[in-house]
Amino acid sequence: MSERRLTQLLPVLALGFAGQIGQVVLLRECLMVFHGNELSLGIILGAWTVWVGIGSRIAGRVREQTDEALAMSVIAAAVLVVFPATIVAIRALRSFFPVQPGAYLSVVDMLIAATLVTAPVGLLLGAQFVMLARAWRRRDRAADTAAADKTYVAEALGNVMGGLLFALLLVHLFGSFHAVVGVGLVMAVAGLLSSQARRRPILWAALIVGIVSLPALPLLDSWGYQLQWRTLTPRHELVSVRHSRYGAVSVLRREEQYSFFQSGNLLFSLAGLEASDPALEEQDAVVSAHLAMAQHPGPRRVLLVGGGMRGLLREVVRYPVDRVDYMELDPVVTSTAVEYAGEQTRRALERENVVLTHGDGRLLLRQTDERYDLVFVDAPDPSTAVLNRYYTVEFFHEVADRLAEDGVLVITAGSTADARGIEIANRNATIFHTLRRVFAHVLVVGERNLHFFATNSPGTISEEAAVLIARYHRSGVATPGFSPRQFDILLEPGPLRRINWILRHHGRSDDAHLSAPDTGPLFAPAVAEQELGEPALPSVYERYFINSDFRPIGYVHTLAYWNQLTRAAHADALRAVLRTRPWWIVPPVAIALLLALLVPLLRPASPQATVGRYPLLFAVFTTGLSTMSLQVALLFGFQSVYGFVYEMVGLIVAGFMAGLALGAWCVHRYVRDRANPRLLMGVQLTIAICAALIALALPATAGVESAAIRFAFFLLVTFAAGFLNGVDFPIAVALCLKTGGRAERATGTVYGLELFGACTGSLIAGIVVAPVLGIVAACLLAAIANGTAFLVLLIGRMVHAVREV
């Protein structure tokens, strides 16, 4: 490769490299502040893309006389400063909103926050893209958009390099500040190798500042985490932060209590070694363990998914069990918690009949051949799509397959007395109805904490305190801090029958998710009688009350509950999301097609144009919308299948960018007449067909046993979506140039509008469609969008032909 071509290529590769790593780092940092809430994925990606698009649009309108070498040097130097400042701003975000300690930021808060913190970086990177395209065109001494195509391909290759390097290396070795300062240094070095001598002082200064700052970055990182947790839990002291593939694990202390968080979510709390009475701190675990063990006549084989470190394991092994399989997702969480756990928990882990396994509980459940008498799932409430995986109909089927004939599933969730409130009633009724899809008998016990017991064996679970007391005594267990008389309190007939009646009846009408639950009769019948009368009740409204991997409605209800509890002023935003109906897509499609007829009549295309401006820009917009909708759907789908996206997001996006680079390169290399509207029509139709096929294949692929095949499918589909997006860009830019204007203006217009479409698709798919209507619906949204774009182009071509005649 010639030196001249290398100096053209290096800054573009560096831009893609920096943009990809920076995007993933900021995404992960925001997820920490947003408590791992996947609704924020669409918001963050949308905010990022819209600012990059605005930056490119502004740069596309900058005068031709602008010295792009100076502009690119200033931008590269600014990135080195702005990236670390953005991380500090993200960690301090909560201090700018009137939220109580521990409360979740609402969707409105997240939208405002993400829009503000991504603005500086997004504007700089978007402007840099257009400046690099202009510089490449001038060096080639060309007037067409070929330089934009080359820039687009090279930037995508830089994205691939950044995504792969981050996923395979950086995520394991470096913190956020080291990553973003490192990519800033890469941009500065690339600029030094390509800039004219008189522009180098700016970059040299940035390079020196970046290198000098490296030793101070660990201190900045520590201070940033202290700042973040001081705004979240001001009464707690941050003890340590450890990084794992599943998210940062933070340990906080308040007096004698230690709390463990991952990605901003509370996992559990326990008393430290210095506590005067450790049992008091884990009293909830003590009650939960004995209530669960007594719901089976004689459990011998127990599976515990989570919860062991907070005291459940210690209590379970008091019983005469033959084997306890204890599954914990993250070994970093376990190794960290062991340092603070009491002696009894440590001894429980060392018992011969306890088998500790790390990994995704669902994957491990699929792989085992064991049959369990009791499966106890102790996961936090389904406030994220990852946690929601343990409350879905697919997971309940997986558990049922591993239960013995009289086996019992136990799962817990936070609540309020009598499930008061629309949001908490929706969430609890969703768990209940989803369990009933799999198990013949479901019993709900508790008020502040609900315990759901499910089995297919009649007579195994019981609502009678006397039955549980007898089983407890037969087990020969003696437990400090627990009396069998507590069963009388937990199973008091009035409250128990009432909560079961409310959850059984709620969710059986079209508007149940928008209405408070029926309070029911003053004296509800026994649970067994309620079961007998259930077939006469109306059917459950599945869309809002059956929770599944590919329609995680339980997680939306949980977020709505937390919003109502802590940010009631913004609760209407999620209520509006829950009103979403599939037919809402019809009016936008109709308006788009109507404008395809009217706009050419009101604003005829220029003589040299081969397609009208409205059809062209609409196709560009929908391509961004649909490819981002697919990307969000695939991220949600990947998380539903694998249970984490924290580590792999860089690899997934790298697959998309690799396809994008190849698609754009193929058009640049092999297509001579890129300004051909028929090519653009073909691309739109192909994207629509592929999106529809993905919608059909995605649920089926999730059921494939081989993890390697599932992973290959996600990478292949992501690559294909990127490839089609890449094919679209050079064709659209060439057609836009035909409508009039300069090459940079055409590049900025297409690049910016495509990113604006991506922002729209990210927000709609990530906040509304995927969580409420389902991940498959997000794929169908992409199919409908590009199918509409094909029709708009077709109508535009027909009107254009008629006018020419």
JSON list of N, CA and C in Angstrom, two decimals, residues 62-85:
[
{"chain": "A", "resi": 62, "resn": "VAL", "atom": "N", "xyz": [-20.63, 22.81, 5.88]},
{"chain": "A", "resi": 62, "resn": "VAL", "atom": "CA", "xyz": [-19.51, 23.73, 6.06]},
{"chain": "A", "resi": 62, "resn": "VAL", "atom": "C", "xyz": [-18.94, 24.11, 4.70]},
{"chain": "A", "resi": 63, "resn": "ARG", "atom": "N", "xyz": [-18.48, 25.34, 4.58]},
{"chain": "A", "resi": 63, "resn": "ARG", "atom": "CA", "xyz": [-18.01, 25.86, 3.30]},
{"chain": "A", "resi": 63, "resn": "ARG", "atom": "C", "xyz": [-16.85, 25.04, 2.74]},
{"chain": "A", "resi": 64, "resn": "GLU", "atom": "N", "xyz": [-16.76, 25.01, 1.44]},
{"chain": "A", "resi": 64, "resn": "GLU", "atom": "CA", "xyz": [-15.72, 24.27, 0.73]},
{"chain": "A", "resi": 64, "resn": "GLU", "atom": "C", "xyz": [-14.33, 24.77, 1.09]},
{"chain": "A", "resi": 65, "resn": "GLN", "atom": "N", "xyz": [-14.24, 26.07, 1.42]},
{"chain": "A", "resi": 65, "resn": "GLN", "atom": "CA", "xyz": [-12.93, 26.67, 1.71]},
{"chain": "A", "resi": 65, "resn": "GLN", "atom": "C", "xyz": [-12.38, 26.29, 3.08]},
{"chain": "A", "resi": 66, "resn": "THR", "atom": "N", "xyz": [-13.15, 25.60, 3.88]},
{"chain": "A", "resi": 66, "resn": "THR", "atom": "CA", "xyz": [-12.71, 25.23, 5.23]},
{"chain": "A", "resi": 66, "resn": "THR", "atom": "C", "xyz": [-11.45, 24.37, 5.17]},
{"chain": "A", "resi": 67, "resn": "ASP", "atom": "N", "xyz": [-10.51, 24.66, 6.05]},
{"chain": "A", "resi": 67, "resn": "ASP", "atom": "CA", "xyz": [-9.27, 23.88, 6.14]},
{"chain": "A", "resi": 67, "resn": "ASP", "atom": "C", "xyz": [-9.56, 22.60, 6.92]},
{"chain": "A", "resi": 68, "resn": "GLU", "atom": "N", "xyz": [-9.81, 21.51, 6.19]},
{"chain": "A", "resi": 68, "resn": "GLU", "atom": "CA", "xyz": [-10.22, 20.28, 6.88]},
{"chain": "A", "resi": 68, "resn": "GLU", "atom": "C", "xyz": [-9.09, 19.67, 7.69]},
{"chain": "A", "resi": 69, "resn": "ALA", "atom": "N", "xyz": [-7.82, 19.93, 7.31]},
{"chain": "A", "resi": 69, "resn": "ALA", "atom": "CA", "xyz": [-6.70, 19.39, 8.10]},
{"chain": "A", "resi": 69, "resn": "ALA", "atom": "C", "xyz": [-6.71, 19.98, 9.50]},
{"chain": "A", "resi": 70, "resn": "LEU", "atom": "N", "xyz": [-6.95, 21.28, 9.60]},
{"chain": "A", "resi": 70, "resn": "LEU", "atom": "CA", "xyz": [-7.03, 21.92, 10.90]},
{"chain": "A", "resi": 70, "resn": "LEU", "atom": "C", "xyz": [-8.25, 21.41, 11.67]},
{"chain": "A", "resi": 71, "resn": "ALA", "atom": "N", "xyz": [-9.39, 21.33, 10.98]},
{"chain": "A", "resi": 71, "resn": "ALA", "atom": "CA", "xyz": [-10.62, 20.88, 11.64]},
{"chain": "A", "resi": 71, "resn": "ALA", "atom": "C", "xyz": [-10.46, 19.46, 12.18]},
{"chain": "A", "resi": 72, "resn": "MET", "atom": "N", "xyz": [-9.87, 18.58, 11.39]},
{"chain": "A", "resi": 72, "resn": "MET", "atom": "CA", "xyz": [-9.70, 17.19, 11.83]},
{"chain": "A", "resi": 72, "resn": "MET", "atom": "C", "xyz": [-8.73, 17.09, 13.00]},
{"chain": "A", "resi": 73, "resn": "SER", "atom": "N", "xyz": [-7.70, 17.92, 13.02]},
{"chain": "A", "resi": 73, "resn": "SER", "atom": "CA", "xyz": [-6.75, 17.91, 14.13]},
{"chain": "A", "resi": 73, "resn": "SER", "atom": "C", "xyz": [-7.41, 18.38, 15.42]},
{"chain": "A", "resi": 74, "resn": "VAL", "atom": "N", "xyz": [-8.22, 19.44, 15.32]},
{"chain": "A", "resi": 74, "resn": "VAL", "atom": "CA", "xyz": [-8.92, 19.95, 16.49]},
{"chain": "A", "resi": 74, "resn": "VAL", "atom": "C", "xyz": [-9.90, 18.90, 17.03]},
{"chain": "A", "resi": 75, "resn": "ILE", "atom": "N", "xyz": [-10.62, 18.24, 16.13]},
{"chain": "A", "resi": 75, "resn": "ILE", "atom": "CA", "xyz": [-11.60, 17.22, 16.56]},
{"chain": "A", "resi": 75, "resn": "ILE", "atom": "C", "xyz": [-10.90, 16.05, 17.24]},
{"chain": "A", "resi": 76, "resn": "ALA", "atom": "N", "xyz": [-9.79, 15.57, 16.64]},
{"chain": "A", "resi": 76, "resn": "ALA", "atom": "CA", "xyz": [-9.07, 14.44, 17.23]},
{"chain": "A", "resi": 76, "resn": "ALA", "atom": "C", "xyz": [-8.54, 14.79, 18.61]},
{"chain": "A", "resi": 77, "resn": "ALA", "atom": "N", "xyz": [-8.05, 16.02, 18.77]},
{"chain": "A", "resi": 77, "resn": "ALA", "atom": "CA", "xyz": [-7.56, 16.44, 20.09]},
{"chain": "A", "resi": 77, "resn": "ALA", "atom": "C", "xyz": [-8.71, 16.57, 21.08]},
{"chain": "A", "resi": 78, "resn": "ALA", "atom": "N", "xyz": [-9.84, 17.09, 20.61]},
{"chain": "A", "resi": 78, "resn": "ALA", "atom": "CA", "xyz": [-10.99, 17.27, 21.50]},
{"chain": "A", "resi": 78, "resn": "ALA", "atom": "C", "xyz": [-11.54, 15.94, 21.99]},
{"chain": "A", "resi": 79, "resn": "VAL", "atom": "N", "xyz": [-11.54, 14.92, 21.13]},
{"chain": "A", "resi": 79, "resn": "VAL", "atom": "CA", "xyz": [-12.06, 13.60, 21.50]},
{"chain": "A", "resi": 79, "resn": "VAL", "atom": "C", "xyz": [-11.30, 13.04, 22.71]},
{"chain": "A", "resi": 80, "resn": "LEU", "atom": "N", "xyz": [-9.99, 13.28, 22.74]},
{"chain": "A", "resi": 80, "resn": "LEU", "atom": "CA", "xyz": [-9.16, 12.76, 23.83]},
{"chain": "A", "resi": 80, "resn": "LEU", "atom": "C", "xyz": [-9.58, 13.33, 25.18]},
{"chain": "A", "resi": 81, "resn": "VAL", "atom": "N", "xyz": [-10.14, 14.53, 25.17]},
{"chain": "A", "resi": 81, "resn": "VAL", "atom": "CA", "xyz": [-10.59, 15.17, 26.41]},
{"chain": "A", "resi": 81, "resn": "VAL", "atom": "C", "xyz": [-12.07, 14.86, 26.69]},
{"chain": "A", "resi": 82, "resn": "VAL", "atom": "N", "xyz": [-12.88, 14.87, 25.64]},
{"chain": "A", "resi": 82, "resn": "VAL", "atom": "CA", "xyz": [-14.33, 14.75, 25.80]},
{"chain": "A", "resi": 82, "resn": "VAL", "atom": "C", "xyz": [-14.74, 13.36, 26.26]},
{"chain": "A", "resi": 83, "resn": "PHE", "atom": "N", "xyz": [-14.08, 12.33, 25.76]},
{"chain": "A", "resi": 83, "resn": "PHE", "atom": "CA", "xyz": [-14.47, 10.96, 26.16]},
{"chain": "A", "resi": 83, "resn": "PHE", "atom": "C", "xyz": [-14.38, 10.74, 27.67]},
{"chain": "A", "resi": 84, "resn": "PRO", "atom": "N", "xyz": [-13.22, 11.01, 28.31]},
{"chain": "A", "resi": 84, "resn": "PRO", "atom": "CA", "xyz": [-13.17, 10.82, 29.77]},
{"chain": "A", "resi": 84, "resn": "PRO", "atom": "C", "xyz": [-14.15, 11.73, 30.52]},
{"chain": "A", "resi": 85, "resn": "ALA", "atom": "N", "xyz": [-14.32, 12.96, 30.03]},
{"chain": "A", "resi": 85, "resn": "ALA", "atom": "CA", "xyz": [-15.27, 13.87, 30.68]},
{"chain": "A", "resi": 85, "resn": "ALA", "atom": "C", "xyz": [-16.69, 13.31, 30.61]}
]
